[in-house]
CSV table of C-alpha atoms in Angstrom, one decimal:
chain,number,residue,atom,x,y,z
A,8,UNK,CA,-239.4,88.7,-82.9
A,9,UNK,CA,-239.6,85.5,-81.0
A,10,UNK,CA,-237.0,82.7,-81.3
A,11,UNK,CA,-237.1,79.1,-80.1
A,12,UNK,CA,-234.2,79.1,-77.7
A,13,UNK,CA,-233.6,75.3,-78.4
A,14,UNK,CA,-232.9,76.1,-82.1
A,15,UNK,CA,-230.9,79.3,-81.4
A,16,UNK,CA,-227.5,77.3,-81.2
A,17,UNK,CA,-228.0,76.2,-84.9
A,18,UNK,CA,-227.9,79.9,-85.9
A,19,UNK,CA,-225.1,81.1,-83.7
A,20,UNK,CA,-222.8,78.1,-84.0
A,21,UNK,CA,-222.0,78.6,-87.8
A,22,UNK,CA,-221.5,82.3,-87.1
A,23,UNK,CA,-218.8,81.5,-84.4
A,24,UNK,CA,-217.0,79.1,-86.7
A,25,UNK,CA,-216.9,81.6,-89.6
A,26,UNK,CA,-215.7,84.3,-87.2
A,27,UNK,CA,-212.9,82.0,-85.9
A,28,UNK,CA,-211.9,81.2,-89.4
A,29,UNK,CA,-211.6,84.9,-90.3
A,30,UNK,CA,-209.6,85.7,-87.3
A,31,UNK,CA,-207.2,82.9,-88.2
A,32,UNK,CA,-206.8,84.2,-91.7
A,33,UNK,CA,-205.8,87.5,-90.2
A,34,UNK,CA,-203.1,85.8,-88.2
A,35,UNK,CA,-204.6,86.3,-84.8
A,36,UNK,CA,-206.0,82.7,-83.9
A,37,UNK,CA,-204.7,79.4,-85.2
A,38,UNK,CA,-207.5,77.0,-86.3
A,39,UNK,CA,-208.2,74.0,-83.9
A,40,UNK,CA,-206.4,70.8,-84.9
A,41,UNK,CA,-209.2,68.1,-85.6
A,42,UNK,CA,-206.9,65.5,-84.2
A,43,UNK,CA,-207.2,67.2,-80.8
A,44,UNK,CA,-210.9,67.0,-80.7
A,45,UNK,CA,-212.0,64.0,-78.6
A,46,UNK,CA,-215.1,62.6,-80.3
A,47,UNK,CA,-215.2,59.5,-78.1
A,48,UNK,CA,-217.8,59.4,-75.3
A,49,UNK,CA,-216.8,59.6,-71.6
A,50,UNK,CA,-215.9,56.0,-70.6
A,51,UNK,CA,-218.1,54.2,-68.1
A,52,UNK,CA,-216.6,54.4,-64.6
A,53,UNK,CA,-216.2,51.5,-62.2
A,54,UNK,CA,-215.9,51.6,-58.4
A,55,UNK,CA,-212.6,52.2,-56.8
A,56,UNK,CA,-211.7,49.9,-53.9
A,57,UNK,CA,-208.9,48.2,-52.0
A,58,UNK,CA,-208.7,44.8,-50.4
A,59,UNK,CA,-208.3,44.4,-46.6
A,60,UNK,CA,-205.4,42.3,-45.4
A,61,UNK,CA,-206.2,38.9,-44.3
A,62,UNK,CA,-206.5,38.2,-40.5
A,63,UNK,CA,-207.8,35.8,-38.0
A,64,UNK,CA,-206.4,32.9,-40.1
A,65,UNK,CA,-207.4,29.5,-38.8
A,66,UNK,CA,-207.1,26.1,-40.5
A,67,UNK,CA,-210.5,26.6,-42.2
A,68,UNK,CA,-211.3,30.3,-42.3
A,69,UNK,CA,-210.0,33.8,-42.7
A,70,UNK,CA,-211.3,37.3,-42.3
A,71,UNK,CA,-210.9,39.9,-45.1
A,72,UNK,CA,-213.0,42.6,-46.7
A,73,UNK,CA,-212.5,45.8,-48.5
A,74,UNK,CA,-213.0,49.5,-48.7
A,75,UNK,CA,-214.8,51.3,-51.6
A,76,UNK,CA,-213.7,54.9,-51.8
A,77,UNK,CA,-215.6,55.8,-54.9
A,78,UNK,CA,-218.7,54.3,-56.7
A,79,UNK,CA,-217.8,55.4,-60.2
A,80,UNK,CA,-220.8,57.6,-60.5
A,81,UNK,CA,-223.3,54.7,-60.2
A,82,UNK,CA,-224.5,53.1,-57.0
A,83,UNK,CA,-222.6,50.0,-55.9
A,84,UNK,CA,-225.2,47.2,-55.9
A,85,UNK,CA,-222.9,44.3,-54.8
A,86,UNK,CA,-219.6,44.0,-52.9
A,87,UNK,CA,-217.6,41.3,-51.2
A,88,UNK,CA,-214.4,39.3,-51.7
A,89,UNK,CA,-213.5,36.6,-54.2
A,90,UNK,CA,-211.0,33.9,-53.5
A,91,UNK,CA,-209.4,30.9,-55.1
A,92,UNK,CA,-206.1,28.8,-55.3
A,93,UNK,CA,-205.1,30.6,-58.5
A,94,UNK,CA,-204.1,34.3,-58.8
A,95,UNK,CA,-206.6,37.0,-59.8
A,96,UNK,CA,-209.9,35.3,-58.8
A,97,UNK,CA,-213.2,36.8,-60.1
A,98,UNK,CA,-216.8,36.7,-59.2
A,99,UNK,CA,-217.1,33.4,-61.1
A,100,UNK,CA,-214.9,31.9,-58.3
A,101,UNK,CA,-215.9,31.6,-54.6
A,102,UNK,CA,-217.2,34.8,-53.2
A,103,UNK,CA,-218.9,36.5,-50.4
A,104,UNK,CA,-221.8,39.1,-50.8
A,105,UNK,CA,-221.5,41.8,-48.3
A,106,UNK,CA,-224.2,44.5,-48.9
A,107,UNK,CA,-224.1,47.5,-51.2
A,108,UNK,CA,-222.8,51.1,-51.3
A,109,UNK,CA,-219.4,52.6,-50.6
A,110,UNK,CA,-217.3,52.4,-47.4
A,111,UNK,CA,-215.6,49.6,-45.7
A,112,UNK,CA,-216.9,46.0,-45.2
A,113,UNK,CA,-215.8,42.8,-43.6
A,114,UNK,CA,-216.0,39.3,-45.1
A,115,UNK,CA,-215.7,35.8,-43.7
A,116,UNK,CA,-214.0,33.4,-46.0
A,117,UNK,CA,-214.8,29.8,-44.9
A,118,UNK,CA,-214.4,26.2,-46.0
A,119,UNK,CA,-210.6,26.5,-46.6
A,120,UNK,CA,-208.3,23.5,-46.9
A,121,UNK,CA,-205.1,23.0,-44.9
A,122,UNK,CA,-202.0,23.2,-47.2
A,123,UNK,CA,-203.4,25.5,-49.8
A,124,UNK,CA,-202.3,29.0,-50.7
A,125,UNK,CA,-205.4,31.3,-51.4
A,126,UNK,CA,-205.5,34.5,-53.4
A,127,UNK,CA,-208.2,37.1,-52.4
A,128,UNK,CA,-209.5,40.3,-53.9
A,129,UNK,CA,-212.3,42.6,-52.9
A,130,UNK,CA,-214.9,43.4,-55.6
A,131,UNK,CA,-217.6,45.9,-56.2
A,132,UNK,CA,-220.3,46.1,-58.9
A,133,UNK,CA,-222.2,49.0,-60.3
A,134,UNK,CA,-224.3,49.5,-63.5
A,135,UNK,CA,-221.0,49.8,-65.5
A,136,UNK,CA,-219.5,46.4,-64.4
A,137,UNK,CA,-217.4,44.9,-61.7
A,138,UNK,CA,-213.9,46.1,-60.4
A,139,UNK,CA,-211.5,44.5,-58.1
A,140,UNK,CA,-209.1,45.7,-55.4
A,141,UNK,CA,-205.5,44.7,-54.9
A,142,UNK,CA,-204.7,41.0,-54.5
A,143,UNK,CA,-203.6,39.6,-51.2
A,144,UNK,CA,-202.8,36.0,-50.4
A,145,UNK,CA,-202.4,33.7,-47.4
A,146,UNK,CA,-201.6,30.0,-46.7
A,147,UNK,CA,-203.3,27.5,-44.5
A,148,UNK,CA,-200.8,25.3,-42.7
A,149,UNK,CA,-200.7,23.0,-39.8
A,150,UNK,CA,-199.0,24.4,-36.7
A,151,UNK,CA,-195.7,22.5,-35.9
A,152,UNK,CA,-197.0,21.5,-32.5
A,153,UNK,CA,-200.0,19.6,-34.0
A,154,UNK,CA,-200.1,16.1,-35.4
A,155,UNK,CA,-199.5,15.6,-39.2
A,156,UNK,CA,-202.0,13.3,-40.8
A,157,UNK,CA,-203.1,12.0,-44.2
A,158,UNK,CA,-206.6,10.9,-45.1
A,159,UNK,CA,-207.1,7.5,-46.7
A,160,UNK,CA,-209.1,7.3,-50.0
A,161,UNK,CA,-212.7,6.3,-49.5
A,162,UNK,CA,-213.7,2.7,-50.5
A,163,UNK,CA,-216.5,0.3,-50.0
A,164,UNK,CA,-219.2,3.0,-50.8
A,165,UNK,CA,-222.9,1.9,-50.5
A,166,UNK,CA,-226.0,4.0,-50.1
A,167,UNK,CA,-225.5,4.2,-46.3
A,168,UNK,CA,-221.9,3.4,-45.5
A,169,UNK,CA,-218.3,3.7,-46.7
A,170,UNK,CA,-214.8,3.1,-45.4
A,171,UNK,CA,-211.8,5.4,-44.9
A,172,UNK,CA,-209.1,6.2,-42.3
A,173,UNK,CA,-205.8,7.9,-42.0
A,174,UNK,CA,-202.1,7.8,-41.4
A,175,UNK,CA,-200.7,9.9,-38.4
A,176,UNK,CA,-197.1,10.5,-39.6
A,177,UNK,CA,-196.0,12.8,-36.7
A,178,UNK,CA,-197.4,13.5,-33.3
A,179,UNK,CA,-196.4,17.2,-33.1
A,180,UNK,CA,-194.2,16.6,-30.1
A,181,UNK,CA,-197.1,15.4,-27.9
A,182,UNK,CA,-198.8,12.0,-27.8
A,183,UNK,CA,-201.9,11.6,-30.0
A,184,UNK,CA,-204.8,10.9,-27.7
A,185,UNK,CA,-207.6,10.6,-30.3
A,186,UNK,CA,-207.8,9.9,-34.0
A,187,UNK,CA,-210.3,9.0,-36.6
A,188,UNK,CA,-212.2,10.6,-39.5
A,189,UNK,CA,-215.0,13.3,-39.6
A,190,UNK,CA,-217.5,13.7,-42.4
A,191,UNK,CA,-220.4,15.8,-43.5
A,192,UNK,CA,-222.2,17.3,-46.5
A,193,UNK,CA,-220.4,20.7,-45.9
A,194,UNK,CA,-216.8,21.0,-46.9
A,195,UNK,CA,-214.1,20.7,-44.3
A,196,UNK,CA,-215.9,18.9,-41.6
A,197,UNK,CA,-214.6,19.1,-38.1
A,198,UNK,CA,-214.9,17.0,-34.8
A,199,UNK,CA,-218.1,18.9,-34.2
A,200,UNK,CA,-219.6,17.0,-37.0
A,201,UNK,CA,-220.1,13.2,-37.4
A,202,UNK,CA,-216.9,11.3,-36.5
A,203,UNK,CA,-215.3,8.0,-35.7
A,204,UNK,CA,-212.8,7.3,-32.8
A,205,UNK,CA,-210.1,5.0,-33.9
A,206,UNK,CA,-207.5,4.6,-31.2
A,207,UNK,CA,-204.5,6.7,-30.3
A,208,UNK,CA,-200.9,7.3,-31.3
A,209,UNK,CA,-199.2,7.6,-34.7
A,210,UNK,CA,-199.5,5.1,-37.7
A,211,UNK,CA,-202.2,3.8,-39.9
A,212,UNK,CA,-205.9,3.3,-39.0
A,213,UNK,CA,-209.2,2.3,-40.7
A,214,UNK,CA,-212.5,4.0,-40.0
A,215,UNK,CA,-216.0,2.7,-40.8
A,216,UNK,CA,-218.4,5.6,-41.8
A,217,UNK,CA,-222.1,4.8,-41.3
A,218,UNK,CA,-225.5,6.5,-41.2
A,219,UNK,CA,-225.2,8.1,-44.7
A,220,UNK,CA,-227.9,9.2,-47.0
A,221,UNK,CA,-228.2,7.8,-50.6
A,222,UNK,CA,-227.2,9.8,-53.7
A,223,UNK,CA,-225.4,12.4,-51.4
A,224,UNK,CA,-222.0,14.1,-51.7
A,225,UNK,CA,-219.9,13.7,-48.6
A,226,UNK,CA,-216.6,15.3,-47.5
A,227,UNK,CA,-214.2,13.3,-45.3
A,228,UNK,CA,-211.0,14.3,-43.4
A,229,UNK,CA,-208.9,12.3,-41.0
A,230,UNK,CA,-208.1,14.0,-37.7
A,231,UNK,CA,-205.7,13.6,-34.9
A,232,UNK,CA,-205.7,15.3,-31.4
A,233,UNK,CA,-202.8,16.0,-29.0
A,234,UNK,CA,-202.5,18.2,-26.0
A,235,UNK,CA,-202.1,21.2,-28.2
A,236,UNK,CA,-205.2,20.7,-30.4
A,237,UNK,CA,-206.6,18.9,-33.3
A,238,UNK,CA,-205.3,18.8,-36.9
A,239,UNK,CA,-206.9,17.5,-40.0
A,240,UNK,CA,-205.7,15.7,-43.1
A,241,UNK,CA,-206.5,16.4,-46.7
A,242,UNK,CA,-210.2,16.4,-47.7
A,243,UNK,CA,-211.6,13.6,-49.9
A,244,UNK,CA,-215.1,13.4,-51.4
A,245,UNK,CA,-217.4,10.6,-52.4
A,246,UNK,CA,-221.0,10.1,-53.4
A,247,UNK,CA,-223.2,7.5,-51.9
A,248,UNK,CA,-225.1,5.1,-54.2
A,249,UNK,CA,-228.9,5.3,-54.6
A,250,UNK,CA,-231.3,7.6,-56.5
A,251,UNK,CA,-232.7,11.1,-56.0
A,252,UNK,CA,-231.4,13.8,-53.8
A,253,UNK,CA,-231.7,11.5,-50.7
A,254,UNK,CA,-232.6,7.9,-50.0
A,255,UNK,CA,-236.2,8.8,-50.2
A,256,UNK,CA,-235.8,11.2,-53.1
A,257,UNK,CA,-236.2,14.3,-51.0
A,258,UNK,CA,-235.5,17.6,-52.8
A,259,UNK,CA,-234.4,19.2,-49.5
A,260,UNK,CA,-232.9,17.8,-46.3
A,261,UNK,CA,-231.4,19.4,-43.2
A,262,UNK,CA,-231.1,19.1,-39.4
A,263,UNK,CA,-233.2,21.7,-37.6
A,264,UNK,CA,-232.0,22.0,-34.0
A,265,UNK,CA,-230.7,18.5,-34.4
A,266,UNK,CA,-234.0,17.0,-35.7
A,267,UNK,CA,-234.0,15.5,-39.3
A,268,UNK,CA,-235.8,17.6,-41.9
A,269,UNK,CA,-236.8,15.9,-45.2
A,270,UNK,CA,-239.1,17.7,-47.6
A,271,UNK,CA,-240.1,18.2,-51.2
A,272,UNK,CA,-241.4,21.3,-52.9
A,273,UNK,CA,-245.1,21.5,-52.0
A,274,UNK,CA,-245.9,22.1,-55.6
A,275,UNK,CA,-244.0,18.9,-56.8
A,276,UNK,CA,-241.0,16.8,-56.1
A,277,UNK,CA,-237.7,18.4,-57.2
A,278,UNK,CA,-239.5,21.2,-59.0
A,279,UNK,CA,-239.1,25.0,-59.1
A,280,UNK,CA,-241.8,26.7,-57.0
A,281,UNK,CA,-243.9,28.8,-59.4
A,282,UNK,CA,-245.5,30.7,-56.5
A,283,UNK,CA,-243.5,33.5,-54.8
A,284,UNK,CA,-245.4,35.7,-52.5
A,285,UNK,CA,-242.6,37.9,-51.5
A,286,UNK,CA,-242.4,41.0,-53.7
A,287,UNK,CA,-238.9,42.0,-52.4
A,288,UNK,CA,-237.6,38.8,-54.1
A,289,UNK,CA,-239.5,39.1,-57.4
A,290,UNK,CA,-240.2,36.0,-59.4
A,291,UNK,CA,-238.6,37.6,-62.5
A,292,UNK,CA,-235.2,37.9,-60.8
A,293,UNK,CA,-235.1,34.9,-58.3
A,294,UNK,CA,-235.5,31.2,-58.3
A,295,UNK,CA,-237.4,30.0,-55.1
A,296,UNK,CA,-236.6,26.6,-53.8
A,297,UNK,CA,-239.2,25.7,-51.1
A,298,UNK,CA,-239.4,22.7,-48.8
A,299,UNK,CA,-242.2,21.9,-46.4
A,300,UNK,CA,-243.0,18.9,-44.2
A,301,UNK,CA,-246.5,17.7,-44.0
A,302,UNK,CA,-248.1,19.1,-47.1
A,303,UNK,CA,-248.9,22.6,-48.3
A,304,UNK,CA,-248.9,24.2,-44.9
A,305,UNK,CA,-246.5,21.8,-43.2
A,306,UNK,CA,-244.2,22.7,-40.4
A,307,UNK,CA,-241.7,23.9,-40.7
A,308,UNK,CA,-240.7,25.3,-44.2
A,309,UNK,CA,-237.4,26.4,-45.5
A,310,UNK,CA,-237.2,28.8,-48.5
A,311,UNK,CA,-234.2,29.5,-50.5
A,312,UNK,CA,-234.0,32.4,-53.1
A,313,UNK,CA,-231.3,32.2,-55.8
A,314,UNK,CA,-230.7,35.2,-57.9
A,315,UNK,CA,-231.1,34.0,-61.5
A,316,UNK,CA,-228.2,36.1,-62.7
A,317,UNK,CA,-225.9,34.5,-60.1
A,318,UNK,CA,-226.6,30.8,-60.0
A,319,UNK,CA,-223.0,29.7,-60.1
A,320,UNK,CA,-220.8,27.3,-58.1
A,321,UNK,CA,-219.5,29.0,-55.0
A,322,UNK,CA,-220.2,29.8,-51.3
A,323,UNK,CA,-222.4,32.8,-50.5
A,324,UNK,CA,-222.5,34.3,-47.0
A,325,UNK,CA,-226.0,35.2,-45.8
A,326,UNK,CA,-226.2,38.2,-43.5
A,327,UNK,CA,-229.0,39.5,-41.2
A,328,UNK,CA,-232.4,39.5,-42.9
A,329,UNK,CA,-233.3,42.7,-44.8
A,330,UNK,CA,-236.2,43.5,-47.1
A,331,UNK,CA,-234.8,46.8,-48.4
A,332,UNK,CA,-231.7,45.5,-50.2
A,333,UNK,CA,-232.3,42.1,-52.0
A,334,UNK,CA,-229.1,40.0,-51.7
A,335,UNK,CA,-227.6,37.8,-54.3
A,336,UNK,CA,-229.0,34.7,-52.6
A,337,UNK,CA,-231.1,34.3,-49.4
A,338,UNK,CA,-232.6,31.7,-47.1
A,339,UNK,CA,-235.2,31.6,-44.3
A,340,UNK,CA,-237.2,29.4,-42.1
A,341,UNK,CA,-240.9,29.7,-41.2
A,342,UNK,CA,-242.6,27.7,-38.4
A,343,UNK,CA,-246.3,27.9,-39.2
A,344,UNK,CA,-247.2,26.4,-35.8
A,345,UNK,CA,-246.6,29.7,-34.0
A,346,UNK,CA,-247.3,33.4,-34.4
A,347,UNK,CA,-243.6,34.4,-34.2
A,348,UNK,CA,-241.8,35.7,-37.2
A,349,UNK,CA,-238.4,34.0,-37.6
A,350,UNK,CA,-235.6,36.2,-38.7
A,351,UNK,CA,-232.4,34.9,-40.4
A,352,UNK,CA,-229.3,36.0,-38.6
A,353,UNK,CA,-226.4,34.5,-40.7
A,354,UNK,CA,-225.4,31.5,-42.6
A,355,UNK,CA,-224.1,30.3,-46.0
A,356,UNK,CA,-225.5,28.8,-49.2
A,357,UNK,CA,-223.0,26.7,-51.2
A,358,UNK,CA,-223.9,25.9,-54.8
A,359,UNK,CA,-222.0,22.7,-55.6
A,360,UNK,CA,-223.4,21.9,-59.1
A,361,UNK,CA,-225.3,23.6,-61.8
A,362,UNK,CA,-226.5,22.0,-65.0
A,363,UNK,CA,-227.6,24.8,-67.4
A,364,UNK,CA,-229.0,22.3,-69.9
A,365,UNK,CA,-231.2,20.4,-67.5
A,366,UNK,CA,-231.6,23.4,-65.2
A,367,UNK,CA,-230.7,21.4,-62.1
A,368,UNK,CA,-229.0,23.1,-59.3
A,369,UNK,CA,-227.6,21.3,-56.2
A,370,UNK,CA,-226.0,22.5,-53.1
A,371,UNK,CA,-225.8,22.8,-49.3
A,372,UNK,CA,-226.8,25.4,-46.7
A,373,UNK,CA,-226.6,26.3,-43.0
A,374,UNK,CA,-228.1,29.2,-41.0
A,375,UNK,CA,-229.4,30.4,-37.8
A,376,UNK,CA,-232.7,32.4,-36.9
A,377,UNK,CA,-234.1,34.4,-34.0
A,378,UNK,CA,-237.5,35.9,-33.4
A,379,UNK,CA,-238.7,39.4,-33.9
A,380,UNK,CA,-240.5,39.9,-30.6
A,381,UNK,CA,-239.6,41.0,-27.1
A,382,UNK,CA,-239.2,37.7,-25.2
A,383,UNK,CA,-242.8,37.9,-23.7
A,384,UNK,CA,-243.8,34.5,-25.0
A,385,UNK,CA,-241.9,31.2,-25.3
A,386,UNK,CA,-240.1,31.0,-28.6
A,387,UNK,CA,-237.6,28.9,-30.3
A,388,UNK,CA,-234.4,30.1,-32.1
A,389,UNK,CA,-233.4,27.7,-34.9
A,390,UNK,CA,-230.1,26.4,-35.9
A,391,UNK,CA,-230.2,24.7,-39.3
A,392,UNK,CA,-227.2,22.4,-40.2
A,393,UNK,CA,-226.3,19.8,-42.8
A,394,UNK,CA,-228.7,21.3,-45.4
A,395,UNK,CA,-228.9,20.0,-49.0
A,396,UNK,CA,-231.0,21.0,-52.0
A,397,UNK,CA,-231.5,19.4,-55.4
A,398,UNK,CA,-234.0,21.2,-57.6
A,399,UNK,CA,-234.9,21.9,-61.1
A,400,UNK,CA,-235.1,25.7,-61.8
A,401,UNK,CA,-236.7,27.9,-64.5
A,402,UNK,CA,-235.3,31.1,-66.0
């Protein structure tokens, strides 16, 4: 006689139950207490990880990271650190994106503000959710041998200029040899950005800020320099008057190797790009923000990919270009005037504003590129700074 092995258990199981009951009635085996039978499914497991202690602390940046010792039975698809000025930050706060998988990783935390205490946790995401490592904290303070300075509130704002200044309340034990304000469209500008020079010594000074672009958010800090270095005051923010994402309504602006870049999406001003030729960033998962100068095949072009599930305010670190592991967000530059393929090395994308009703996303970016060829022909490596975007996106 032949039996279907899949149905055999339905015959043998009742027999086993009856046998056990009979044995119990004879005093040989106690029946199994139903309360001891776990009918709940095995819970979904999250990654296990720890947070790396903060190091290399400067007035604007810190190094951290984490170590994922177990993936919870499901591959880790995103990892990095989250931080904020309140305890227990999550992935809705500022974060880095540092690859996938288990093991250790390093994260660069940037755009910090002097005087704040920050809380940091490593995070790891798998198909079951996101888990966090232990919390660490650090403070950004001005060294005692540097000047102490306060930034003056911005006034007299127009589409191209504004007024600010500062008050140097202590020289740090060494004469102040330079003072003024610094500004830019990226948070925590330094003396490497646009700046004024407004005399020397301690006390109050006024600074005239010029050369601005309309309808743009700027960040300002007063600075003071002595023999020991440069310190910065508190950061203040203002928005120039005007309309559009720039004085000419450009959806994307930047400086490429110091040259001004102003562009709109080639498929329409301030619109989502409906054409995405890169299959490793599929259109169903990513928003593509594209800016080209000089028409459809203008030179150069900058492309930003924002992962639709992660369009949130925050700063996202961009690592070396890879086509095998799509990141949370990514950016690249293409120079159509040459045959060289430009590779992104590193950078950041900062989403400053998201309106989920109007589907408008705004932010800033900066990044560097190199070529993919042995230096047999003259090529150009690109440094992109002061980038801004203001686009409507689709889900």
